[in-house]
CSV table of C-alpha atoms in Angstrom, one decimal:
chain,number,residue,atom,x,y,z
K,1,MET,CA,100.9,107.1,146.6
K,2,ILE,CA,98.8,104.0,146.4
K,3,ILE,CA,96.6,105.5,149.2
K,4,ALA,CA,96.1,108.6,147.2
K,5,ILE,CA,95.2,106.7,144.1
K,6,SER,CA,92.8,104.4,146.1
K,7,ILE,CA,91.0,107.4,147.6
K,8,LEU,CA,90.6,109.1,144.3
K,9,PHE,CA,89.4,105.8,142.8
K,10,PHE,CA,86.7,105.3,145.5
K,11,LEU,CA,85.6,108.9,145.2
K,12,SER,CA,85.3,108.4,141.4
K,13,CYS,CA,83.1,105.4,142.1
K,14,LEU,CA,81.0,107.4,144.5
K,15,VAL,CA,80.4,110.3,142.1
K,16,ALA,CA,79.7,107.8,139.3
K,17,LEU,CA,76.7,106.5,141.4
K,18,PHE,CA,75.1,110.0,141.2
K,19,GLU,CA,76.3,111.0,137.8
K,20,GLU,CA,72.9,111.7,136.4
K,21,GLU,CA,72.0,114.0,139.3
K,22,LEU,CA,75.2,116.1,139.0
K,23,ALA,CA,74.1,118.1,136.0
K,24,ASN,CA,76.8,120.4,134.6
K,25,ILE,CA,78.9,120.2,137.7
K,26,LYS,CA,79.9,116.7,136.6
K,27,TRP,CA,82.2,118.1,133.9
K,28,ASN,CA,84.1,120.1,136.6
K,29,ILE,CA,84.5,116.9,138.6
K,30,TYR,CA,85.4,115.0,135.4
K,31,ILE,CA,88.2,117.4,134.6
K,32,GLY,CA,89.4,117.5,138.2
K,33,ILE,CA,89.7,113.7,138.4
K,34,GLY,CA,91.7,113.8,135.1
K,35,VAL,CA,94.1,116.4,136.3
K,36,LEU,CA,94.7,114.5,139.6
K,37,LEU,CA,95.3,111.3,137.7
K,38,VAL,CA,97.9,113.0,135.5
K,39,LEU,CA,99.7,114.4,138.5
K,40,PHE,CA,99.7,111.0,140.3
K,41,ALA,CA,101.3,109.4,137.3
K,42,ALA,CA,103.8,112.2,136.8
K,43,ILE,CA,105.1,112.4,140.4
K,44,ARG,CA,105.2,108.7,141.3
K,45,PRO,CA,108.5,107.6,142.9
K,46,ILE,CA,110.9,105.7,140.7
K,47,GLY,CA,110.6,102.0,141.3
K,48,MET,CA,107.0,102.2,142.4
K,49,ASP,CA,105.9,100.4,139.2
K,50,ASN,CA,107.6,97.7,137.2
K,51,ASP,CA,109.0,99.9,134.4
K,52,SER,CA,109.8,103.3,135.8
K,53,GLU,CA,113.5,102.3,136.4
K,54,ASN,CA,113.7,101.2,132.8
K,55,TYR,CA,112.2,104.5,131.6
K,56,GLU,CA,114.7,106.4,133.7
K,57,LEU,CA,117.5,104.4,132.0
K,58,TYR,CA,116.0,105.1,128.5
K,59,PHE,CA,115.7,108.8,129.5
K,60,VAL,CA,119.3,109.2,130.6
K,61,ARG,CA,120.9,107.0,127.9
K,62,TYR,CA,118.6,108.1,125.1
K,63,ASP,CA,121.5,108.0,122.6
K,64,HIS,CA,122.7,104.5,123.5
K,65,PRO,CA,123.0,102.3,120.3
K,66,LEU,CA,121.0,99.5,121.7
K,67,LEU,CA,118.0,101.8,122.3
K,68,VAL,CA,117.9,102.6,118.6
K,69,ILE,CA,116.6,99.1,118.1
K,70,THR,CA,114.5,98.6,121.2
K,71,VAL,CA,112.9,102.0,121.9
K,72,GLU,CA,110.7,104.1,119.6
K,73,TYR,CA,112.3,107.1,117.9
K,74,SER,CA,109.7,109.4,119.3
K,75,PHE,CA,110.6,108.4,122.9
K,76,ARG,CA,114.3,108.9,122.2
K,77,VAL,CA,113.8,112.4,120.7
K,78,ILE,CA,111.5,113.5,123.5
K,79,SER,CA,114.0,112.2,126.0
K,80,LYS,CA,116.8,114.0,124.3
K,81,TRP,CA,115.1,117.4,124.6
K,82,PHE,CA,113.6,116.8,128.0
K,83,TYR,CA,116.9,115.6,129.4
K,84,LEU,CA,118.5,118.8,128.2
K,85,TRP,CA,115.7,121.0,129.6
K,86,PHE,CA,114.7,119.3,132.8
K,87,HIS,CA,117.2,116.5,133.7
K,88,ASP,CA,114.4,114.6,135.4
K,89,VAL,CA,112.5,111.6,134.0
K,90,HIS,CA,109.3,112.8,135.7
K,91,SER,CA,109.0,115.3,132.9
K,92,ILE,CA,108.5,112.4,130.6
K,93,PHE,CA,106.0,110.8,132.9
K,94,LEU,CA,104.1,114.1,133.0
K,95,LEU,CA,104.0,114.4,129.2
K,96,TYR,CA,102.9,110.8,128.5
K,97,ALA,CA,100.3,110.9,131.3
K,98,ALA,CA,98.9,114.2,130.0
K,99,LEU,CA,98.7,112.8,126.5
K,100,GLY,CA,97.3,109.4,127.4
K,101,LEU,CA,94.7,110.7,129.9
K,102,SER,CA,93.6,113.6,127.7
K,103,LEU,CA,93.0,111.3,124.7
K,104,LYS,CA,91.0,108.8,126.8
K,105,PHE,CA,88.9,111.4,128.6
K,106,ILE,CA,88.0,113.0,125.3
K,107,ALA,CA,87.1,109.6,123.9
K,108,PHE,CA,85.0,108.7,127.0
K,109,LYS,CA,83.0,111.9,126.5
K,110,ARG,CA,82.3,111.0,122.8
K,111,LEU,CA,81.6,107.3,123.3
K,112,THR,CA,79.4,107.1,126.3
K,113,ALA,CA,76.7,109.1,128.1
K,114,LEU,CA,78.2,107.9,131.4
K,115,PRO,CA,81.8,109.3,131.3
K,116,LEU,CA,82.2,109.3,135.1
K,117,LEU,CA,81.2,105.6,135.2
K,118,ALA,CA,83.7,105.0,132.4
K,119,VAL,CA,86.4,106.8,134.5
K,120,ALA,CA,85.7,104.5,137.4
K,121,VAL,CA,86.0,101.4,135.2
K,122,TYR,CA,89.2,102.8,133.6
K,123,ILE,CA,90.9,103.5,137.0
K,124,GLY,CA,90.0,100.1,138.2
K,125,ASN,CA,91.2,98.2,135.2
K,126,TYR,CA,93.7,100.2,133.1
K,127,TYR,CA,95.0,103.4,134.8
K,128,ILE,CA,98.0,101.9,136.6
K,129,LEU,CA,98.8,99.5,133.7
K,130,HIS,CA,98.8,102.2,131.0
K,131,GLU,CA,99.8,105.4,132.8
K,132,PHE,CA,102.4,103.9,135.1
K,133,THR,CA,103.8,100.7,133.6
K,134,GLN,CA,103.1,101.0,129.8
K,135,ILE,CA,103.1,104.8,129.3
K,136,ARG,CA,103.8,104.5,125.5
K,137,VAL,CA,101.0,102.0,125.1
K,138,GLY,CA,98.9,104.3,127.2
K,139,VAL,CA,99.0,107.0,124.5
K,140,ALA,CA,98.4,104.4,121.8
K,141,SER,CA,95.3,103.0,123.5
K,142,GLY,CA,93.9,106.5,123.8
K,143,LEU,CA,94.4,107.0,120.1
K,144,LEU,CA,92.6,103.7,119.5
K,145,LEU,CA,89.6,104.9,121.5
K,146,LEU,CA,89.5,108.1,119.5
K,147,ALA,CA,89.6,106.1,116.3
K,148,ILE,CA,86.5,104.1,117.1
K,149,LYS,CA,84.1,106.9,115.9
K,150,PRO,CA,85.8,107.6,112.6
K,151,LEU,CA,86.4,103.9,111.9
K,152,SER,CA,82.7,103.3,112.5
K,153,GLU,CA,81.8,106.1,110.2
K,154,LYS,CA,84.2,104.8,107.5
K,155,ASN,CA,86.4,107.8,107.7
K,156,TYR,CA,89.5,105.7,106.9
K,157,LYS,CA,91.8,108.7,106.4
K,158,LYS,CA,91.3,110.0,109.9
K,159,THR,CA,91.5,106.4,111.3
K,160,PHE,CA,94.7,105.8,109.5
K,161,VAL,CA,96.3,109.0,110.8
K,162,LEU,CA,95.3,108.1,114.4
K,163,PHE,CA,96.7,104.6,114.0
K,164,LEU,CA,99.9,106.0,112.5
K,165,LEU,CA,100.3,108.3,115.5
K,166,ALA,CA,99.8,105.3,117.7
K,167,ILE,CA,102.6,103.5,115.9
K,168,VAL,CA,104.9,106.5,116.4
K,169,PHE,CA,104.4,106.2,120.2
K,170,HIS,CA,104.7,102.4,120.3
K,171,TYR,CA,105.8,100.1,117.5
K,172,SER,CA,103.5,97.3,118.6
K,173,SER,CA,100.5,99.5,117.6
K,174,ILE,CA,101.1,98.2,114.1
K,175,ILE,CA,98.6,95.6,115.1
K,176,LEU,CA,95.9,98.3,114.9
K,177,LEU,CA,96.2,98.5,111.1
K,178,PRO,CA,94.2,95.3,110.4
K,179,LEU,CA,91.3,96.8,112.4
K,180,MET,CA,90.6,99.1,109.4
K,181,LEU,CA,89.1,96.0,107.8
K,182,LEU,CA,86.4,96.0,110.5
K,183,SER,CA,83.0,97.7,110.2
K,184,ASN,CA,80.3,98.9,112.5
K,185,LYS,CA,77.5,97.2,110.6
K,186,GLU,CA,74.8,95.7,112.8
K,187,LEU,CA,75.4,92.2,113.9
K,188,THR,CA,73.1,89.5,112.5
K,189,ARG,CA,72.6,86.3,114.4
K,190,LYS,CA,75.1,84.6,112.1
K,191,ASN,CA,77.7,87.4,112.8
K,192,LYS,CA,77.2,87.0,116.5
K,193,ILE,CA,77.9,83.3,116.3
K,194,ILE,CA,81.0,83.9,114.2
K,195,TRP,CA,82.5,86.5,116.6
K,196,ALA,CA,81.5,84.4,119.6
K,197,SER,CA,83.3,81.4,118.1
K,198,LEU,CA,86.6,83.3,118.4
K,199,ILE,CA,86.7,82.5,122.1
K,200,PRO,CA,86.7,78.7,121.8
K,201,LEU,CA,88.9,79.0,118.7
K,202,GLY,CA,91.5,80.8,120.9
K,203,TYR,CA,91.6,77.9,123.3
K,204,ILE,CA,92.0,75.5,120.3
K,205,PHE,CA,95.1,77.4,119.3
K,206,TYR,CA,96.3,77.1,122.9
K,207,PHE,CA,95.8,73.4,123.2
K,208,LEU,CA,97.4,72.8,119.8
K,209,ASN,CA,100.4,74.9,120.9
K,210,ILE,CA,100.5,76.9,117.6
K,211,ASN,CA,103.5,79.1,117.7
K,212,ILE,CA,103.5,82.2,115.5
K,213,THR,CA,107.2,83.1,116.0
K,214,SER,CA,107.9,81.0,112.9
K,215,LEU,CA,106.1,83.5,110.7
K,216,PRO,CA,108.6,85.1,108.3
K,217,ILE,CA,107.8,88.8,109.1
K,218,PRO,CA,110.9,91.0,109.1
K,219,TYR,CA,111.8,92.8,112.3
K,220,ILE,CA,108.6,91.5,114.0
K,221,SER,CA,109.7,87.9,113.8
K,222,GLU,CA,113.1,88.9,115.3
K,223,LYS,CA,111.4,90.6,118.2
K,224,LEU,CA,109.2,87.6,118.7
K,225,ASP,CA,112.2,85.3,118.7
K,226,ALA,CA,113.9,87.5,121.3
K,227,TYR,CA,110.8,87.4,123.5
K,228,GLN,CA,110.6,83.7,123.1
K,229,GLY,CA,114.2,83.4,124.2
K,230,LEU,CA,113.5,85.4,127.3
K,231,LYS,CA,110.5,83.2,128.0
K,232,ASP,CA,112.6,80.1,127.7
K,233,GLN,CA,115.1,81.5,130.2
K,234,GLY,CA,112.3,82.2,132.7
K,235,TYR,CA,112.4,86.0,132.4
K,236,ILE,CA,108.8,86.2,131.2
K,237,ASP,CA,105.9,84.8,133.1
K,238,GLU,CA,103.6,82.2,131.5
K,239,VAL,CA,100.0,83.2,130.5
K,240,ASN,CA,97.3,81.6,132.7
K,241,VAL,CA,94.4,81.3,130.3
K,242,PHE,CA,92.3,79.8,133.0
K,243,ASN,CA,92.5,82.7,135.5
K,244,LEU,CA,89.3,84.0,137.1
K,245,VAL,CA,89.5,87.5,135.7
K,246,PHE,CA,89.8,86.2,132.2
K,247,PHE,CA,86.7,84.0,132.7
K,248,VAL,CA,84.8,87.0,134.1
K,249,ARG,CA,85.7,89.0,130.9
K,250,ILE,CA,84.4,86.1,128.8
K,251,ILE,CA,81.2,85.9,130.7
K,252,ILE,CA,80.6,89.7,130.4
K,253,PHE,CA,81.4,89.4,126.6
K,254,PHE,CA,78.8,86.8,126.1
K,255,TYR,CA,76.3,88.6,128.2
K,256,ILE,CA,76.8,91.8,126.2
K,257,LEU,CA,76.5,89.9,123.0
K,258,TYR,CA,73.2,88.3,124.2
K,259,MET,CA,71.9,91.8,125.2
K,260,TYR,CA,73.1,93.3,121.9
K,261,ASP,CA,69.8,94.6,120.7
K,262,LEU,CA,69.1,96.4,124.0
K,263,ILE,CA,72.5,98.0,124.3
K,264,ARG,CA,72.6,99.1,120.6
K,265,GLU,CA,70.1,101.8,121.4
K,266,HIS,CA,72.6,103.4,123.8
K,267,ASN,CA,75.9,102.6,122.1
K,268,LEU,CA,76.2,103.6,118.4
K,269,TYR,CA,79.6,101.8,118.1
K,270,LEU,CA,78.6,98.6,119.9
K,271,SER,CA,79.2,96.3,116.9
K,272,LEU,CA,82.8,97.5,116.4
K,273,MET,CA,83.5,97.4,120.2
K,274,ILE,CA,82.2,93.8,120.4
K,275,LYS,CA,84.5,92.8,117.6
K,276,LEU,CA,87.5,94.4,119.3
K,277,MET,CA,86.7,92.6,122.6
K,278,ALA,CA,86.3,89.3,120.8
K,279,LEU,CA,89.8,89.8,119.2
K,280,SER,CA,91.2,90.8,122.6
K,281,LEU,CA,89.9,87.6,124.2
K,282,PHE,CA,91.0,85.5,121.3
K,283,SER,CA,94.6,86.9,121.2
K,284,PHE,CA,95.1,86.2,124.9
K,285,THR,CA,94.7,82.5,124.5
K,286,ALA,CA,95.7,82.0,120.9
K,287,PHE,CA,99.1,83.8,121.4
K,288,SER,CA,99.7,82.5,124.9
K,289,SER,CA,102.8,80.7,123.8
K,290,LEU,CA,104.4,84.1,123.6
K,291,PRO,CA,103.1,86.0,126.7
K,292,VAL,CA,104.4,89.5,125.7
K,293,LEU,CA,102.4,89.4,122.4
K,294,ALA,CA,99.3,87.8,124.1
K,295,PHE,CA,99.2,90.6,126.8
K,296,ARG,CA,100.1,93.4,124.4
K,297,ILE,CA,97.3,92.6,121.8
K,298,SER,CA,94.8,91.6,124.4
K,299,GLU,CA,95.3,94.8,126.5
K,300,LEU,CA,95.4,97.2,123.5
K,301,TYR,CA,92.3,95.8,121.8
K,302,GLY,CA,90.7,95.4,125.2
K,303,ILE,CA,90.7,99.1,126.0
K,304,THR,CA,87.2,99.1,124.5
K,305,GLU,CA,86.1,97.1,127.6
K,306,ILE,CA,86.0,100.4,129.5
K,307,ILE,CA,83.0,101.5,127.4
K,308,LEU,CA,81.4,98.0,127.2
K,309,PHE,CA,81.5,97.5,130.9
K,310,THR,CA,79.6,100.8,131.4
K,311,ASN,CA,77.0,99.4,129.1
K,312,ILE,CA,76.0,96.9,131.8
K,313,PHE,CA,74.1,99.9,133.2
K,314,TYR,CA,71.6,99.5,130.4
K,315,MET,CA,71.2,95.7,130.9
K,316,ILE,CA,70.1,95.6,134.5
K,317,ARG,CA,67.2,97.1,136.5
K,318,PRO,CA,66.9,99.0,138.8
K,319,LYS,CA,69.5,101.5,137.6
K,320,PRO,CA,71.2,102.0,141.0
K,321,LEU,CA,71.8,98.2,141.1
K,322,ALA,CA,73.3,98.3,137.6
K,323,LYS,CA,75.8,101.0,138.6
K,324,ILE,CA,76.7,99.1,141.8
K,325,ILE,CA,77.4,96.0,139.8
K,326,VAL,CA,79.7,97.9,137.4
K,327,ILE,CA,81.5,99.6,140.2
K,328,THR,CA,81.9,96.3,142.1
K,329,ILE,CA,83.5,94.8,139.0
K,330,SER,CA,85.9,97.8,138.8
K,331,ILE,CA,86.8,97.6,142.5
K,332,THR,CA,87.5,93.9,142.2
K,333,LEU,CA,89.8,94.4,139.1
K,334,PHE,CA,91.6,97.3,141.0
K,335,CYS,CA,92.2,95.1,144.0
K,336,ILE,CA,93.4,92.2,141.9
K,337,SER,CA,95.8,94.4,140.0
K,338,VAL,CA,97.3,96.1,143.1
K,339,PHE,CA,97.2,93.4,145.8
K,340,TYR,CA,97.4,90.2,143.8
K,341,ASN,CA,99.2,90.9,140.5
K,342,ASN,CA,101.6,93.4,142.3
K,343,ILE,CA,101.4,95.7,139.3
K,344,ILE,CA,102.9,98.4,141.6
K,345,GLN,CA,104.8,98.4,144.9
K,346,ILE,CA,102.4,99.1,147.7
K,347,MET,CA,105.1,99.9,150.3
């Protein structure tokens, strides 16, 4: 399976290099890649990724009392009907992959003039994570991408509906609601400094060891306490806030912020996306005392990096070199996820 994914990934990188020369045929390629990605996620062997065995357990024991607390109602209802109809957890994988990928592919088309390049970045950075390991978050992140346009246009009703749907698919998506306070107004020099300061501020939180599990938030605080207990028992890995990939993300963030005026011409939603990326980077360090929360917020808000990374294309000349740099970043992230972080089983 990993061989098939790798081949499709490198083919996606190849067609992204010639995206502007493909004319209308690029949409056929675009849809074809999407269909294959859905199928790969749907037919993967149980145990290939870190969570498929858990999903199979949730699927078979959808009515277990403990799952009422830990698993979303939507997942349990879908599992109930799909178990009766298909008796195979791969039916769940197919549904969630189809939803997650469809939402993202629709969003890519709306948010960038380089959708094939966005697909290459997505496969390299988020595909395995969201469509294999975190399938419920995969749908939620797609809804967040779709919400960027209406939120930027101050269509709060549509934005709220999309965020509400995200919460239905994964309770942690409640962290999307505060985003409705953000705007897409152009960033002034002062604004840039404020948002840039979130990165060092996150490290200040880290060094001061500020723990948010003490916050008296019903249900949420109980979940955080449970995760803290798992961390103390060694079941959850520590967050390495000094890892190379994170530093690369920080460098790209500051470079995009520096080139803001140039990119703004090509990305109508740049201001909002920069704010989301800043919050993603901040949350990774600020909440590192609770790894589950740090990863969840950082990865969900960070979905906008897919579009922002493609914007590197507008910052470098000649254009072929710009695409090669973007694709090189994607390939590097893909290799780190697969071969270093062991996000899926290779053999």
